[in-house]
Short mmCIF file of C-alpha atoms and ligand atoms in Angstrom, two decimals:
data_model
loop_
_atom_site.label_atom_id
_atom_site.label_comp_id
_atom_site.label_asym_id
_atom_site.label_seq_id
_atom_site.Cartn_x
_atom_site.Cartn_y
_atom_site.Cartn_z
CA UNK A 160 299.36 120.39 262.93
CA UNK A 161 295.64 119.38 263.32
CA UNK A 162 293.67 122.19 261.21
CA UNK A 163 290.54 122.57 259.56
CA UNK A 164 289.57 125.48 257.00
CA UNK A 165 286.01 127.00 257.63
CA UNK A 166 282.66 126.56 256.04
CA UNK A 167 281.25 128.84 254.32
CA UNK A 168 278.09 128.90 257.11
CA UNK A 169 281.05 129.17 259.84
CA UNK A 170 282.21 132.39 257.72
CA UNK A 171 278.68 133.83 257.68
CA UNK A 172 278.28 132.94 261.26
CA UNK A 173 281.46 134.66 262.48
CA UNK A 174 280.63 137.73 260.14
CA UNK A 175 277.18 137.58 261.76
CA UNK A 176 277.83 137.73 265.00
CA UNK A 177 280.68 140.57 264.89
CA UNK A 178 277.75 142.88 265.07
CA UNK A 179 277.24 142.00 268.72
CA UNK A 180 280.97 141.58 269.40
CA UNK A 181 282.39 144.77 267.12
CA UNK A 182 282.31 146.91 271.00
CA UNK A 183 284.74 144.58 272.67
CA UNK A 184 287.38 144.55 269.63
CA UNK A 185 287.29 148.23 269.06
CA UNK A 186 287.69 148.32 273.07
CA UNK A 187 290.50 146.20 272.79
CA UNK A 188 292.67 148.47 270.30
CA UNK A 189 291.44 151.30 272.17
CA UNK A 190 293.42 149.78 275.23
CA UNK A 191 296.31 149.55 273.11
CA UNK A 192 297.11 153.05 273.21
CA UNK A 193 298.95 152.59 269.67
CA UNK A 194 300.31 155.95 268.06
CA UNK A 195 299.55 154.93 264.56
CA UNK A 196 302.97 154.45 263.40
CA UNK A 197 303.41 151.02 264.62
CA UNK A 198 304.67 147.39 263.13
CA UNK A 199 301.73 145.15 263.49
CA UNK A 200 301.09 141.48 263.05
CA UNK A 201 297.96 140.19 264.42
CA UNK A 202 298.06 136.74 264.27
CA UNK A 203 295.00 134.54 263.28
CA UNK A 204 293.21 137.54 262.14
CA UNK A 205 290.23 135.13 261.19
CA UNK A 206 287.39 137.22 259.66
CA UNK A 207 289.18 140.41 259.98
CA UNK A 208 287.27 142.15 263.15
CA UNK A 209 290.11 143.48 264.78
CA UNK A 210 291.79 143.81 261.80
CA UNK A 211 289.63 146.46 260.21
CA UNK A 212 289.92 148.69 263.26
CA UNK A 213 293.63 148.08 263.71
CA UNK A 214 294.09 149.30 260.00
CA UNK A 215 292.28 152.15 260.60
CA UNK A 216 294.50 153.29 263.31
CA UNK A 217 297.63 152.73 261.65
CA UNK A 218 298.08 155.41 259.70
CA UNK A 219 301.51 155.51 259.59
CA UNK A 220 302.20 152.04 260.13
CA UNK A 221 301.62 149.11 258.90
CA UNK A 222 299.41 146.16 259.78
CA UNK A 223 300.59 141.83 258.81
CA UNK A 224 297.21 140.28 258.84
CA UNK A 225 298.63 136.29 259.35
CA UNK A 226 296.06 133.39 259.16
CA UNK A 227 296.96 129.61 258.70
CA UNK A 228 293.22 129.19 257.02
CA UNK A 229 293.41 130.51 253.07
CA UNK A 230 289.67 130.94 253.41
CA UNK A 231 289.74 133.33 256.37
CA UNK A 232 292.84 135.17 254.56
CA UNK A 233 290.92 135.56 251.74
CA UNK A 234 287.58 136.93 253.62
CA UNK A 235 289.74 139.38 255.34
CA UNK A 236 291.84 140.16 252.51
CA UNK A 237 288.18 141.56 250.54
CA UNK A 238 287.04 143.23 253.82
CA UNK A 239 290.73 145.81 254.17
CA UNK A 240 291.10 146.17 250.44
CA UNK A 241 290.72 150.02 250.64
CA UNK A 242 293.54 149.53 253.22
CA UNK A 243 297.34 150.25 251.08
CA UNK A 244 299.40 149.54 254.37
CA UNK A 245 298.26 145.82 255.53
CA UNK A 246 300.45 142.74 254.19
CA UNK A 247 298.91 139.14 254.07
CA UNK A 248 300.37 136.14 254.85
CA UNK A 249 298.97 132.65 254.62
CA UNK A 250 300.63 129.39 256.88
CA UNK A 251 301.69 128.27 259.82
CA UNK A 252 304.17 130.25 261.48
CA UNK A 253 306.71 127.68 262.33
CA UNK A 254 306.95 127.06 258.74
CA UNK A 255 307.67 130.51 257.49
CA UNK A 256 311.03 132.71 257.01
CA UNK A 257 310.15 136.06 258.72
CA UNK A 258 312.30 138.82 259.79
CA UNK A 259 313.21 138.41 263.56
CA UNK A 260 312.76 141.67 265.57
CA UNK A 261 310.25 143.28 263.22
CA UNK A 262 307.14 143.82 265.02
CA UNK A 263 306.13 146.72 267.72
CA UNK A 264 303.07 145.07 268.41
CA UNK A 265 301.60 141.06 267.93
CA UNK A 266 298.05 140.56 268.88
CA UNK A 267 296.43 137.08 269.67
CA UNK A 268 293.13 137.33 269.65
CA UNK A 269 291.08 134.46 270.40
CA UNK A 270 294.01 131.75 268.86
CA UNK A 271 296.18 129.75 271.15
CA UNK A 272 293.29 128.03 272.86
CA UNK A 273 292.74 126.46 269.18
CA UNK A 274 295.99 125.18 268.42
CA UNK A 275 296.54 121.70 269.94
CA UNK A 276 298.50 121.85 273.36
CA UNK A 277 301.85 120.39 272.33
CA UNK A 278 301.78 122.89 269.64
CA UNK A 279 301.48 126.17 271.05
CA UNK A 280 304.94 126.43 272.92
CA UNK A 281 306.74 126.52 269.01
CA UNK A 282 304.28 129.01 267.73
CA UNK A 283 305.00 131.49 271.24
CA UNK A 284 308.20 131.31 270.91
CA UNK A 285 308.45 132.24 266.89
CA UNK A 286 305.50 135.20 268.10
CA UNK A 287 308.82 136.02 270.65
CA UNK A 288 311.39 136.49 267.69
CA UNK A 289 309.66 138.44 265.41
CA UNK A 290 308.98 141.19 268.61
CA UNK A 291 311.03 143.56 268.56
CA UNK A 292 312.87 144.61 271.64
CA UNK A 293 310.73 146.53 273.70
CA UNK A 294 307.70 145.68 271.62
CA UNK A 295 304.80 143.80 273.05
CA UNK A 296 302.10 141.38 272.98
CA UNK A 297 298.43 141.77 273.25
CA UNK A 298 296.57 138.16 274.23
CA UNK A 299 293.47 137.63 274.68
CA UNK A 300 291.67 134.26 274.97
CA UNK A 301 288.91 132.05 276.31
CA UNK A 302 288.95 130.46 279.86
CA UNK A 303 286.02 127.56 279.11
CA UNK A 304 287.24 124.21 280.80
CA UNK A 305 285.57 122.56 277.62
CA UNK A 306 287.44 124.92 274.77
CA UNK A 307 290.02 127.43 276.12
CA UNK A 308 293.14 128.10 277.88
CA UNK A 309 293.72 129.04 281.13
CA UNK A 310 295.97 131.66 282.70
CA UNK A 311 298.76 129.75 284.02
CA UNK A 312 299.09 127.99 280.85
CA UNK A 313 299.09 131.09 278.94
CA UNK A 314 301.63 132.72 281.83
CA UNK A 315 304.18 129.93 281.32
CA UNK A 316 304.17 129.76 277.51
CA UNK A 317 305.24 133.42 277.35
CA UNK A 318 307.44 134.00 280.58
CA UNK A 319 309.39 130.61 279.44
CA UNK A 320 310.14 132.40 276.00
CA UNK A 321 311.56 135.33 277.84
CA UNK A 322 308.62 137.58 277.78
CA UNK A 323 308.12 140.48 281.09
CA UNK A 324 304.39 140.33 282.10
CA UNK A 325 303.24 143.86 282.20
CA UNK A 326 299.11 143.39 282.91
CA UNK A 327 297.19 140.32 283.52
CA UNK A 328 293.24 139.91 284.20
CA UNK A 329 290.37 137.52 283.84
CA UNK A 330 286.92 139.02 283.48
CA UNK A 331 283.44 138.19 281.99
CA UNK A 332 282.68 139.43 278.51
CA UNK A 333 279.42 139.36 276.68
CA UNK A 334 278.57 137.84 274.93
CA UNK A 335 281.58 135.26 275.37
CA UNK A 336 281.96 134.51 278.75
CA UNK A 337 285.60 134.34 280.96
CA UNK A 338 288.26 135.50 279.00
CA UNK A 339 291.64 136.30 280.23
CA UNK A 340 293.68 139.32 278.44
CA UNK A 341 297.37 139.74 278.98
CA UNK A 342 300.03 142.33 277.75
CA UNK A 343 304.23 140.41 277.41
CA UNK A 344 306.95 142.63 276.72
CA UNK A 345 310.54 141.71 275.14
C1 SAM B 87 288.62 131.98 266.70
S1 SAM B 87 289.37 132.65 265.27
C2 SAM B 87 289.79 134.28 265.85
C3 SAM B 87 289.95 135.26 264.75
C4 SAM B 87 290.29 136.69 265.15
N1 SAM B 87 291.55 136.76 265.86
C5 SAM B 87 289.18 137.31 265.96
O1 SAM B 87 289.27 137.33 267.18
O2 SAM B 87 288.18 137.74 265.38
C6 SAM B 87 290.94 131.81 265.25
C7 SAM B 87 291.77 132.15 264.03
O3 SAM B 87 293.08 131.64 264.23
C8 SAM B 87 293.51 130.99 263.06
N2 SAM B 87 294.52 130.00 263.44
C9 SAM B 87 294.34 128.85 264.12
N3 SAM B 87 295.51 128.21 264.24
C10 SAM B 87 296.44 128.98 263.64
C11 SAM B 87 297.83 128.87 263.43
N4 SAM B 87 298.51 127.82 263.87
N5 SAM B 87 298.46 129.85 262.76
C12 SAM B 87 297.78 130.93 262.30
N6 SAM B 87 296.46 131.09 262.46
C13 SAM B 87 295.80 130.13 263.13
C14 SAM B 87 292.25 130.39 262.47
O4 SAM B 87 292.39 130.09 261.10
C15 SAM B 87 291.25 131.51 262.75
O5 SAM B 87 291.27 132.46 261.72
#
């Protein structure tokens, strides 16, 4: 797999610019109606945005904070360290042994549009094991011709792993642009 770790400007930039962006992920949880006791893996957790407020709604539950980049691990790693119930694990998900049927919850925030097309339908359907039955997934990407994905793609990757469509829209988002959200259940 093609993948590059940030620099440390990208990691200032991205820390930056959550300022203006911190609305949208908080929104985002906020639609998850979680009760607080949930499994959660959010996958490519990056710089930790939606991580912090995921932690702080799972008070009884726990969050997995997975990242293929050590660097971004590590940033978001320092940034929940007050947080006892989030686990951390570095790699690429193909590669790792993981409990199937363990999560309530998987969130893919702003991911699959990075990982190289012939790629992504081994990583979806690994994200598909570890749900649990019932359990769901929260994915949200960019639409950009130049650097996203669009909906059909994202449509087939999860309804050919055996995932129920349960909400699916496309709408602007500042300061982003199109982005397409979508909820999969087991
Ligand atoms: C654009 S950032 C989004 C970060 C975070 N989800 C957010 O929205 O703030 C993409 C993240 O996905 C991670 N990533 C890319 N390919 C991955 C893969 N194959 N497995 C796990 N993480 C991956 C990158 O290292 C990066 O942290």
């Amino acid at each position: 797999m093609n993948f590059a770790e940030p620099s440390g400007f990208e990691i200032f930039l991205t820390r930056s610019v959550s300022i203006l962006t911190c609305r949208n992920y908080r929104r985002y949880v906020e639609s998850m109606k979680l009760s607080g006791s949930e499994n959660v893996l959010e996958y490519g957790s990056g710089s930790g945005n939606m991580s912090v407020i995921l932690a702080k709604e799972l008070k009884d539950g726990t969050l997995t904070c997975l990242d293929i980049s050590e660097k971004w691990l590590e940033t978001v790693r320092k940034r929940l360290r007050k947080f006892r119930r989030v686990n951390y694990i570095l790699g690429d998900l193909t590669e790792l042994e993981l409990p199937s049927g363990r999560f309530d919850v998987i969130v893919v925030h702003f991911v699959i549009h990075d990982i190289s097309p012939t790629d992504r339908q081994a990583r979806v359907q690994k994200l598909a094991s570890l749900l649990k039955i019932g359990g769901r997934i929260y994915l949200k990407e960019p639409t950009r011709e130049t650097h996203g994905i669009s909906l059909t793609e994202v449509r087939r990757l999860l309804s050919d792993v055996g995932l129920k469509e349960i909400a699916s829209t496309e709408r602007k988002e500042s300061p982003i642009g199109d982005v397409l959200h979508v909820v999969y259940e087991k």
